[in-house]
Short mmCIF file of C-alpha atoms in Angstrom, two decimals:
data_model
loop_
_atom_site.label_atom_id
_atom_site.label_comp_id
_atom_site.label_asym_id
_atom_site.label_seq_id
_atom_site.Cartn_x
_atom_site.Cartn_y
_atom_site.Cartn_z
CA MET A 13 -21.27 -52.66 14.71
CA LYS A 14 -23.55 -49.57 13.77
CA ILE A 15 -23.26 -45.54 13.86
CA VAL A 16 -25.78 -44.23 16.11
CA ARG A 17 -24.78 -40.50 16.66
CA VAL A 18 -22.42 -38.18 15.27
CA GLU A 19 -21.99 -35.48 17.29
CA THR A 20 -19.75 -32.05 17.00
CA PHE A 21 -17.81 -29.68 19.50
CA LEU A 22 -17.07 -26.09 18.53
CA VAL A 23 -14.13 -25.76 20.99
CA PRO A 24 -11.37 -22.64 21.45
CA PRO A 25 -9.01 -21.21 20.32
CA ARG A 26 -10.61 -22.57 16.44
CA TRP A 27 -11.35 -25.82 16.48
CA LEU A 28 -13.73 -28.33 15.13
CA PHE A 29 -14.37 -31.84 16.72
CA CYS A 30 -16.41 -34.67 15.52
CA ARG A 31 -17.63 -37.95 17.69
CA VAL A 32 -19.44 -40.71 16.27
CA GLU A 33 -20.75 -43.40 18.26
CA THR A 34 -21.62 -46.75 17.95
CA ASP A 35 -24.19 -49.27 19.25
CA GLU A 36 -21.23 -51.89 20.82
CA GLY A 37 -20.11 -48.45 22.32
CA LEU A 38 -16.89 -47.98 20.94
CA VAL A 39 -16.11 -43.89 19.75
CA GLY A 40 -13.69 -42.56 17.19
CA TRP A 41 -13.01 -38.83 17.52
CA GLY A 42 -12.55 -36.82 14.33
CA GLU A 43 -11.06 -32.47 13.82
CA PRO A 44 -13.33 -31.24 10.23
CA VAL A 45 -12.69 -28.01 10.19
CA VAL A 46 -11.49 -24.83 8.30
CA GLU A 47 -10.06 -22.39 10.16
CA GLY A 48 -12.68 -19.01 10.02
CA ARG A 49 -15.39 -21.54 9.06
CA ALA A 50 -16.03 -23.86 12.06
CA GLU A 51 -19.77 -23.20 11.71
CA VAL A 52 -19.97 -23.85 8.19
CA VAL A 53 -18.50 -27.10 8.21
CA ARG A 54 -20.32 -28.19 11.20
CA ALA A 55 -23.27 -27.80 9.27
CA ALA A 56 -22.02 -29.66 6.22
CA VAL A 57 -20.96 -33.00 9.12
CA ASP A 58 -24.88 -32.35 10.07
CA VAL A 59 -26.15 -33.23 6.43
CA LEU A 60 -23.47 -36.00 5.83
CA ALA A 61 -24.33 -37.60 9.53
CA GLU A 62 -27.88 -38.22 7.59
CA TYR A 63 -26.41 -40.58 5.73
CA LEU A 64 -23.72 -42.25 8.16
CA VAL A 65 -26.41 -42.72 11.04
CA GLY A 66 -27.11 -46.63 10.84
CA GLN A 67 -24.22 -47.87 8.83
CA ASP A 68 -21.21 -49.93 9.57
CA PRO A 69 -18.58 -47.72 10.59
CA LEU A 70 -16.23 -50.04 9.37
CA ARG A 71 -16.82 -49.43 5.81
CA ILE A 72 -14.67 -46.94 6.01
CA GLN A 73 -13.52 -46.35 2.21
CA ASP A 74 -17.01 -46.99 0.65
CA HIS A 75 -18.04 -44.22 3.34
CA TRP A 76 -15.42 -41.91 1.71
CA GLN A 77 -16.76 -42.40 -1.85
CA VAL A 78 -19.99 -41.70 -0.86
CA LEU A 79 -19.21 -38.46 1.27
CA SER A 80 -17.38 -36.94 -1.34
CA LYS A 81 -19.54 -38.05 -4.32
CA GLY A 82 -22.65 -38.84 -3.68
CA GLY A 83 -23.66 -35.11 -4.07
CA PHE A 84 -23.33 -33.86 -7.67
CA TYR A 85 -21.70 -30.82 -6.76
CA ARG A 86 -18.40 -31.94 -4.94
CA GLY A 87 -15.39 -30.82 -4.03
CA GLY A 88 -14.26 -27.74 -1.59
CA PRO A 89 -12.94 -27.19 1.25
CA VAL A 90 -16.44 -27.23 3.12
CA LEU A 91 -17.12 -30.58 1.63
CA SER A 92 -13.59 -31.95 2.33
CA SER A 93 -13.04 -30.90 5.31
CA ALA A 94 -16.41 -32.41 6.44
CA VAL A 95 -15.45 -35.50 5.21
CA ALA A 96 -12.29 -34.96 6.37
CA GLY A 97 -12.87 -35.29 10.11
CA ILE A 98 -15.96 -38.14 9.61
CA ASP A 99 -12.62 -40.08 8.00
CA GLN A 100 -10.57 -39.94 11.04
CA ALA A 101 -13.53 -40.69 14.07
CA LEU A 102 -13.97 -43.91 11.27
CA TRP A 103 -10.09 -44.97 11.28
CA ASP A 104 -10.11 -44.62 15.15
CA ILE A 105 -12.94 -47.02 15.56
CA ALA A 106 -11.42 -49.62 13.16
CA GLY A 107 -8.10 -49.06 15.15
CA LYS A 108 -10.43 -49.39 18.31
CA ALA A 109 -12.10 -52.36 17.04
CA TYR A 110 -9.36 -54.18 15.74
CA GLY A 111 -7.16 -53.34 18.74
CA ALA A 112 -4.59 -51.73 16.25
CA PRO A 113 -3.35 -48.70 15.84
CA VAL A 114 -4.20 -46.94 12.32
CA HIS A 115 -0.77 -47.18 11.12
CA ALA A 116 -0.95 -50.67 11.62
CA LEU A 117 -4.12 -50.77 9.72
CA PHE A 118 -2.38 -49.54 6.48
CA GLY A 119 0.78 -52.16 6.46
CA GLY A 120 2.45 -51.34 9.79
CA PRO A 121 4.95 -49.03 10.48
CA VAL A 122 7.82 -47.52 8.28
CA ARG A 123 9.75 -45.89 11.32
CA ASP A 124 9.70 -45.62 14.51
CA SER A 125 10.14 -41.67 15.75
CA VAL A 126 8.54 -38.56 13.57
CA ARG A 127 10.46 -35.32 12.96
CA VAL A 128 7.99 -32.37 13.96
CA TYR A 129 8.91 -28.73 13.93
CA ALA A 130 7.68 -25.63 16.17
CA TRP A 131 6.32 -22.05 15.00
CA VAL A 132 8.21 -19.17 15.84
CA GLY A 133 7.67 -15.39 15.19
CA GLY A 134 3.76 -15.32 14.33
CA ASP A 135 1.79 -13.39 11.60
CA GLU A 136 4.39 -10.35 11.18
CA PRO A 137 7.15 -12.14 12.05
CA ALA A 138 9.25 -10.91 15.27
CA ARG A 139 11.19 -12.03 18.14
CA LEU A 140 12.67 -14.43 15.87
CA THR A 141 16.06 -14.76 17.88
CA GLU A 142 14.36 -15.05 21.79
CA GLU A 143 11.80 -17.38 19.93
CA ILE A 144 14.09 -19.59 18.13
CA ALA A 145 16.44 -20.39 21.20
CA ALA A 146 13.50 -21.63 23.28
CA GLN A 147 12.69 -23.91 20.95
CA VAL A 148 16.56 -25.52 20.19
CA GLU A 149 16.46 -25.17 24.19
CA ALA A 150 13.10 -28.19 24.06
CA GLY A 151 15.12 -29.76 21.54
CA PHE A 152 13.71 -29.09 18.00
CA THR A 153 15.78 -29.53 15.23
CA ALA A 154 13.24 -27.41 13.19
CA VAL A 155 11.52 -24.31 13.11
CA LYS A 156 9.17 -22.65 10.24
CA MET A 157 8.70 -18.80 10.40
CA ASN A 158 6.24 -16.66 8.00
CA ALA A 159 8.69 -14.78 5.40
CA ALA A 160 7.23 -11.65 5.80
CA GLY A 161 3.61 -9.77 7.07
CA ARG A 162 1.58 -7.63 4.72
CA THR A 163 3.70 -7.67 1.30
CA SER A 164 3.47 -5.13 -1.33
CA PRO A 165 2.30 -6.67 -4.91
CA ILE A 166 6.26 -6.00 -6.09
CA THR A 167 8.49 -6.42 -3.05
CA THR A 168 10.68 -3.09 -2.40
CA PRO A 169 14.09 -3.23 -1.59
CA ALA A 170 13.44 -2.78 1.97
CA GLU A 171 11.05 -5.32 2.43
CA THR A 172 13.20 -7.98 0.31
CA ALA A 173 16.25 -7.47 2.53
CA ALA A 174 13.84 -7.71 6.17
CA VAL A 175 13.03 -11.16 4.81
CA VAL A 176 16.78 -11.92 4.38
CA ASP A 177 17.49 -11.21 7.71
CA ARG A 178 14.90 -12.32 8.89
CA VAL A 179 15.83 -15.61 7.49
CA ALA A 180 19.78 -14.67 8.22
CA ALA A 181 18.88 -14.62 12.16
CA ALA A 182 17.07 -17.60 11.87
CA ARG A 183 20.09 -19.99 10.21
CA GLU A 184 22.65 -18.14 12.82
CA ALA A 185 20.26 -18.95 15.69
CA LEU A 186 19.77 -22.74 14.43
CA GLY A 187 23.47 -22.96 13.44
CA PRO A 188 24.28 -25.21 10.59
CA HIS A 189 22.54 -28.53 11.51
CA ARG A 190 19.23 -27.91 12.05
CA ASP A 191 16.70 -26.59 9.36
CA VAL A 192 14.21 -23.29 9.25
CA ALA A 193 11.46 -23.45 6.84
CA VAL A 194 10.40 -20.31 5.42
CA ASP A 195 6.13 -19.97 4.70
CA PHE A 196 5.45 -17.28 2.04
CA HIS A 197 1.77 -17.84 3.04
CA GLY A 198 0.64 -16.78 -0.75
CA ARG A 199 1.54 -13.24 0.19
CA PHE A 200 4.12 -12.26 -2.19
CA SER A 201 3.23 -12.02 -5.96
CA PRO A 202 4.85 -13.89 -8.26
CA ALA A 203 7.34 -12.04 -9.58
CA SER A 204 8.06 -10.96 -5.91
CA ALA A 205 8.26 -14.57 -4.43
CA ARG A 206 10.62 -15.20 -7.60
CA ARG A 207 12.75 -12.13 -6.44
CA VAL A 208 12.56 -13.55 -2.55
CA LEU A 209 13.35 -17.37 -3.13
CA HIS A 210 16.60 -16.24 -5.36
CA GLU A 211 17.67 -13.90 -2.11
CA ILE A 212 17.56 -16.22 0.62
CA ALA A 213 18.59 -19.58 -0.66
CA PRO A 214 22.64 -18.96 0.58
CA LEU A 215 20.63 -19.40 3.84
CA HIS A 216 19.60 -22.62 2.97
CA PRO A 217 15.89 -23.19 4.08
CA LEU A 218 14.23 -26.51 4.50
CA PHE A 219 11.83 -25.24 2.14
CA ALA A 220 9.66 -22.09 1.19
CA GLU A 221 6.34 -22.95 1.45
CA GLU A 222 2.75 -21.60 -0.48
CA PRO A 223 5.21 -18.91 -2.50
CA LEU A 224 2.06 -18.78 -4.85
CA LEU A 225 -1.86 -18.73 -4.15
CA PRO A 226 -3.38 -22.08 -5.07
CA GLU A 227 -4.93 -20.63 -7.83
CA GLN A 228 -2.09 -19.66 -9.65
CA GLY A 229 -0.83 -23.46 -10.04
CA HIS A 230 -0.24 -22.79 -13.84
CA LEU A 231 2.48 -20.59 -12.89
CA LEU A 232 4.20 -22.93 -10.57
CA PRO A 233 5.99 -25.01 -12.87
CA ALA A 234 8.04 -22.00 -14.23
CA LEU A 235 8.63 -21.11 -10.76
CA VAL A 236 9.78 -24.33 -9.77
CA ALA A 237 12.00 -24.28 -12.48
CA SER A 238 13.68 -20.96 -11.54
CA SER A 239 13.88 -21.37 -7.67
CA PRO A 240 17.47 -22.40 -5.86
CA VAL A 241 15.15 -22.86 -2.65
CA PRO A 242 12.89 -27.06 -2.83
CA ILE A 243 9.14 -25.48 -3.26
CA ALA A 244 6.74 -27.19 -0.91
CA THR A 245 2.79 -26.22 -0.95
CA GLY A 246 -0.54 -28.33 -0.43
CA GLU A 247 -2.38 -26.82 2.52
CA ARG A 248 -5.20 -25.42 0.57
CA LEU A 249 -5.25 -27.93 -2.27
CA TYR A 250 -8.08 -30.27 -1.39
CA GLY A 251 -7.24 -34.09 -2.81
CA ARG A 252 -5.56 -36.07 -5.65
CA ALA A 253 -6.40 -34.56 -8.49
CA GLU A 254 -5.74 -30.91 -7.51
CA PHE A 255 -2.17 -32.47 -6.24
CA LEU A 256 -1.79 -33.53 -9.53
CA PRO A 257 -0.27 -30.71 -11.27
CA ALA A 258 1.69 -29.18 -8.31
CA LEU A 259 3.47 -32.71 -8.49
CA ALA A 260 3.96 -32.29 -11.87
CA ALA A 261 5.27 -29.00 -11.99
CA GLY A 262 8.02 -30.37 -9.69
CA ILE A 263 7.17 -29.75 -6.10
CA ALA A 264 9.89 -30.82 -3.56
CA VAL A 265 7.32 -31.41 -0.53
CA ALA A 266 3.39 -31.75 -1.01
CA GLN A 267 1.47 -30.33 2.07
CA PRO A 268 -2.26 -31.30 2.37
CA ASP A 269 -4.05 -30.88 5.22
CA ILE A 270 -5.43 -34.20 6.86
CA SER A 271 -8.33 -31.64 7.94
CA HIS A 272 -8.98 -30.40 4.81
CA ALA A 273 -8.01 -32.86 2.03
CA GLY A 274 -10.76 -35.87 2.59
CA GLY A 275 -9.02 -37.01 6.03
CA ILE A 276 -6.52 -40.11 6.22
CA SER A 277 -8.40 -41.88 3.35
CA GLU A 278 -7.29 -39.08 1.05
CA VAL A 279 -3.56 -38.01 2.44
CA HIS A 280 -2.43 -41.54 2.20
CA ARG A 281 -3.41 -41.80 -1.46
CA ILE A 282 -1.83 -37.86 -2.00
CA ALA A 283 1.31 -39.09 -0.10
CA SER A 284 1.49 -42.23 -2.39
CA LEU A 285 1.12 -39.93 -5.65
CA ALA A 286 3.59 -37.74 -4.66
CA GLU A 287 6.18 -40.56 -3.69
CA THR A 288 5.64 -41.35 -7.78
CA TYR A 289 7.00 -37.65 -8.35
CA GLY A 290 9.89 -37.70 -5.70
CA ALA A 291 8.29 -35.42 -3.68
CA GLN A 292 8.43 -35.85 0.16
CA LEU A 293 5.33 -35.35 2.63
CA ALA A 294 5.03 -32.52 5.70
CA PRO A 295 1.47 -32.60 6.01
CA HIS A 296 -0.22 -29.16 7.03
CA CYS A 297 -1.31 -29.18 10.65
CA PRO A 298 -1.64 -25.97 12.83
CA LEU A 299 -4.54 -27.15 14.47
CA GLY A 300 -5.93 -29.74 17.44
CA PRO A 301 -5.09 -32.52 19.09
CA ILE A 302 -7.38 -34.98 16.89
CA ALA A 303 -5.65 -33.98 13.84
CA LEU A 304 -2.18 -34.01 14.93
CA ALA A 305 -2.81 -37.33 15.99
CA ALA A 306 -4.19 -38.36 12.52
CA SER A 307 -1.06 -37.06 10.63
CA LEU A 308 1.39 -39.06 12.63
CA GLN A 309 -0.47 -41.65 12.18
CA LEU A 310 0.08 -41.48 8.63
CA ALA A 311 3.43 -40.16 9.23
CA PHE A 312 4.54 -43.74 10.95
CA CYS A 313 3.68 -45.41 7.62
CA THR A 314 4.43 -43.46 4.94
CA PRO A 315 7.79 -43.47 2.73
CA ASN A 316 8.15 -40.59 1.89
CA PHE A 317 7.13 -38.15 5.03
CA LEU A 318 9.84 -35.16 5.65
CA ILE A 319 8.54 -33.88 8.76
CA GLN A 320 5.02 -32.59 10.54
CA GLU A 321 3.70 -29.19 11.64
CA GLN A 322 2.18 -29.17 14.72
CA SER A 323 0.63 -26.30 17.09
CA ARG A 324 2.17 -26.61 20.31
CA GLY A 325 2.75 -22.82 21.54
CA ILE A 326 1.67 -21.28 17.89
CA HIS A 327 0.21 -17.73 17.78
CA TYR A 328 -3.29 -18.61 17.38
CA ASN A 329 -3.87 -20.95 20.32
CA LYS A 330 -4.87 -18.07 23.13
CA GLU A 331 -7.75 -19.69 25.15
CA ALA A 332 -6.62 -23.10 24.65
CA ASP A 333 -3.37 -25.10 23.41
CA LEU A 334 -2.58 -28.15 21.77
CA LEU A 335 -2.88 -30.43 24.92
CA SER A 336 -5.59 -29.04 26.74
CA TYR A 337 -8.43 -31.64 25.64
CA LEU A 338 -6.39 -35.06 26.38
CA MET A 339 -6.60 -37.17 28.87
CA ASP A 340 -2.85 -38.55 28.16
CA THR A 341 -0.56 -36.40 27.01
CA GLU A 342 2.01 -38.67 26.67
CA PRO A 343 1.38 -38.91 22.46
CA PHE A 344 2.74 -35.74 22.22
CA ARG A 345 5.41 -35.45 24.60
CA PHE A 346 8.19 -34.77 21.85
CA THR A 347 11.50 -35.81 22.46
CA ASP A 348 14.87 -33.93 20.71
CA GLY A 349 12.04 -32.81 18.20
CA GLN A 350 10.52 -36.32 17.66
CA ALA A 351 7.31 -37.81 18.49
CA ARG A 352 7.58 -41.60 19.17
CA ARG A 353 5.68 -44.20 18.05
CA SER A 354 3.15 -45.84 20.34
CA ASP A 355 0.54 -48.83 19.94
CA LEU A 356 -2.52 -47.09 20.91
CA PRO A 357 -4.91 -48.15 19.12
CA GLY A 358 -7.36 -46.11 16.88
CA LEU A 359 -5.81 -42.25 16.78
CA GLY A 360 -3.70 -43.43 20.02
CA ILE A 361 -5.03 -40.23 21.78
CA THR A 362 -8.14 -40.46 24.66
CA ILE A 363 -9.86 -36.88 24.48
CA ASP A 364 -11.37 -35.64 27.81
CA GLU A 365 -14.94 -35.41 26.54
CA GLN A 366 -15.99 -33.20 29.21
CA ALA A 367 -13.79 -30.69 28.79
CA VAL A 368 -14.94 -30.59 24.95
CA ARG A 369 -18.25 -30.32 26.11
CA ALA A 370 -17.65 -27.51 28.63
CA ALA A 371 -15.64 -25.76 25.83
CA ASP A 372 -18.73 -25.90 22.95
CA ARG A 373 -20.57 -24.27 25.96
CA THR A 374 -18.82 -21.45 24.92
CA GLY A 375 -17.11 -22.04 21.42
CA HIS A 376 -15.92 -19.38 19.29
CA ALA A 377 -15.92 -17.75 16.55
CA TRP A 378 -12.47 -17.55 15.23
CA ARG A 379 -12.13 -15.48 11.62
CA ASN A 380 -8.47 -14.60 10.34
CA PRO A 381 -7.99 -11.00 9.90
CA VAL A 382 -8.70 -9.23 6.93
CA TRP A 383 -4.94 -7.12 5.92
CA ARG A 384 -5.08 -3.88 3.77
CA HIS A 385 -2.50 -2.10 2.17
CA ALA A 386 -1.30 1.59 3.29
CA ASP A 387 -3.34 2.45 0.18
CA GLY A 388 -6.57 0.75 1.71
CA SER A 389 -6.41 -1.93 -0.88
CA PHE A 390 -7.12 -5.88 -0.08
CA ALA A 391 -3.98 -7.46 0.85
CA GLU A 392 -3.20 -11.17 1.46
CA TRP A 393 -3.59 -12.26 4.91
#
């Protein structure tokens, strides 16, 4: 079996899909994207496809090595994301070739269902009570919210109180038997993060996500040691080497993104590395259906898995949503906040290729906002 074609599709709201076709008629799908830089990743996939066409798609690990390390310059979000989407597609083909779900190819399931959470509140959190009530009504047992919008370099008393009030409102709406995760989104300075973590600790967040920017990883050990809240990070880390110091710092939750951190192959290795440090896996995935399907396949076969992010109803999804490009939405029917395991081959989803090709004709040019402080200086989004 040989790879004969690699195609990419720029589909709303902000995704990039990859289709890998073989000479035996098997097709695999992946999702290689950097949000806001989808066109750049598309070009990277085109370059990597020069190597892939004519190759045996089942030599996944060898292809991962060549695609990731075959160039003298390696790593970074664009290359790692391009490799990630191709890797997902190759595992999809492998599962279809062997007639088995991807999780079976990793030794079989360790669980029958995967806990998922829903997003509430948007980029600048608002209307939390109503949104949380709707998610509880839908059966979710956990939600995630941004701690704040744009934030002063050193939080004012009012800003700190506003974060506490939001988390308190979430805790009241959820009760003691459900969870709220709080995303700092790299918007807080290290000093402000320490202050806010102590203030929200009595409300028992499931975890605090990305309290520091990834380039401030050298400060993680001190922050973890001082934090009464479990620390999660990793959506902007792209491989085992970058996760190693974060895990050594003592983070409680590793959050690799299967569309950024080298795909199924590398995230599986990151999960094993995290297990040796007693850390849980909660994959980052505010993306589309292929990324979620790939994440779930790993969740079913990963012992130290905690909870899965998914984008159903997320504030970014306007022109299309998680279910828009699927022939069958059953794999993403969540019951009591859980995704149930199936034995469908490959990634376990069927992409509506006609809808994808039609969407690509429109495309998108999604960009994240650029925020500024009141004095006109740059603010972290």
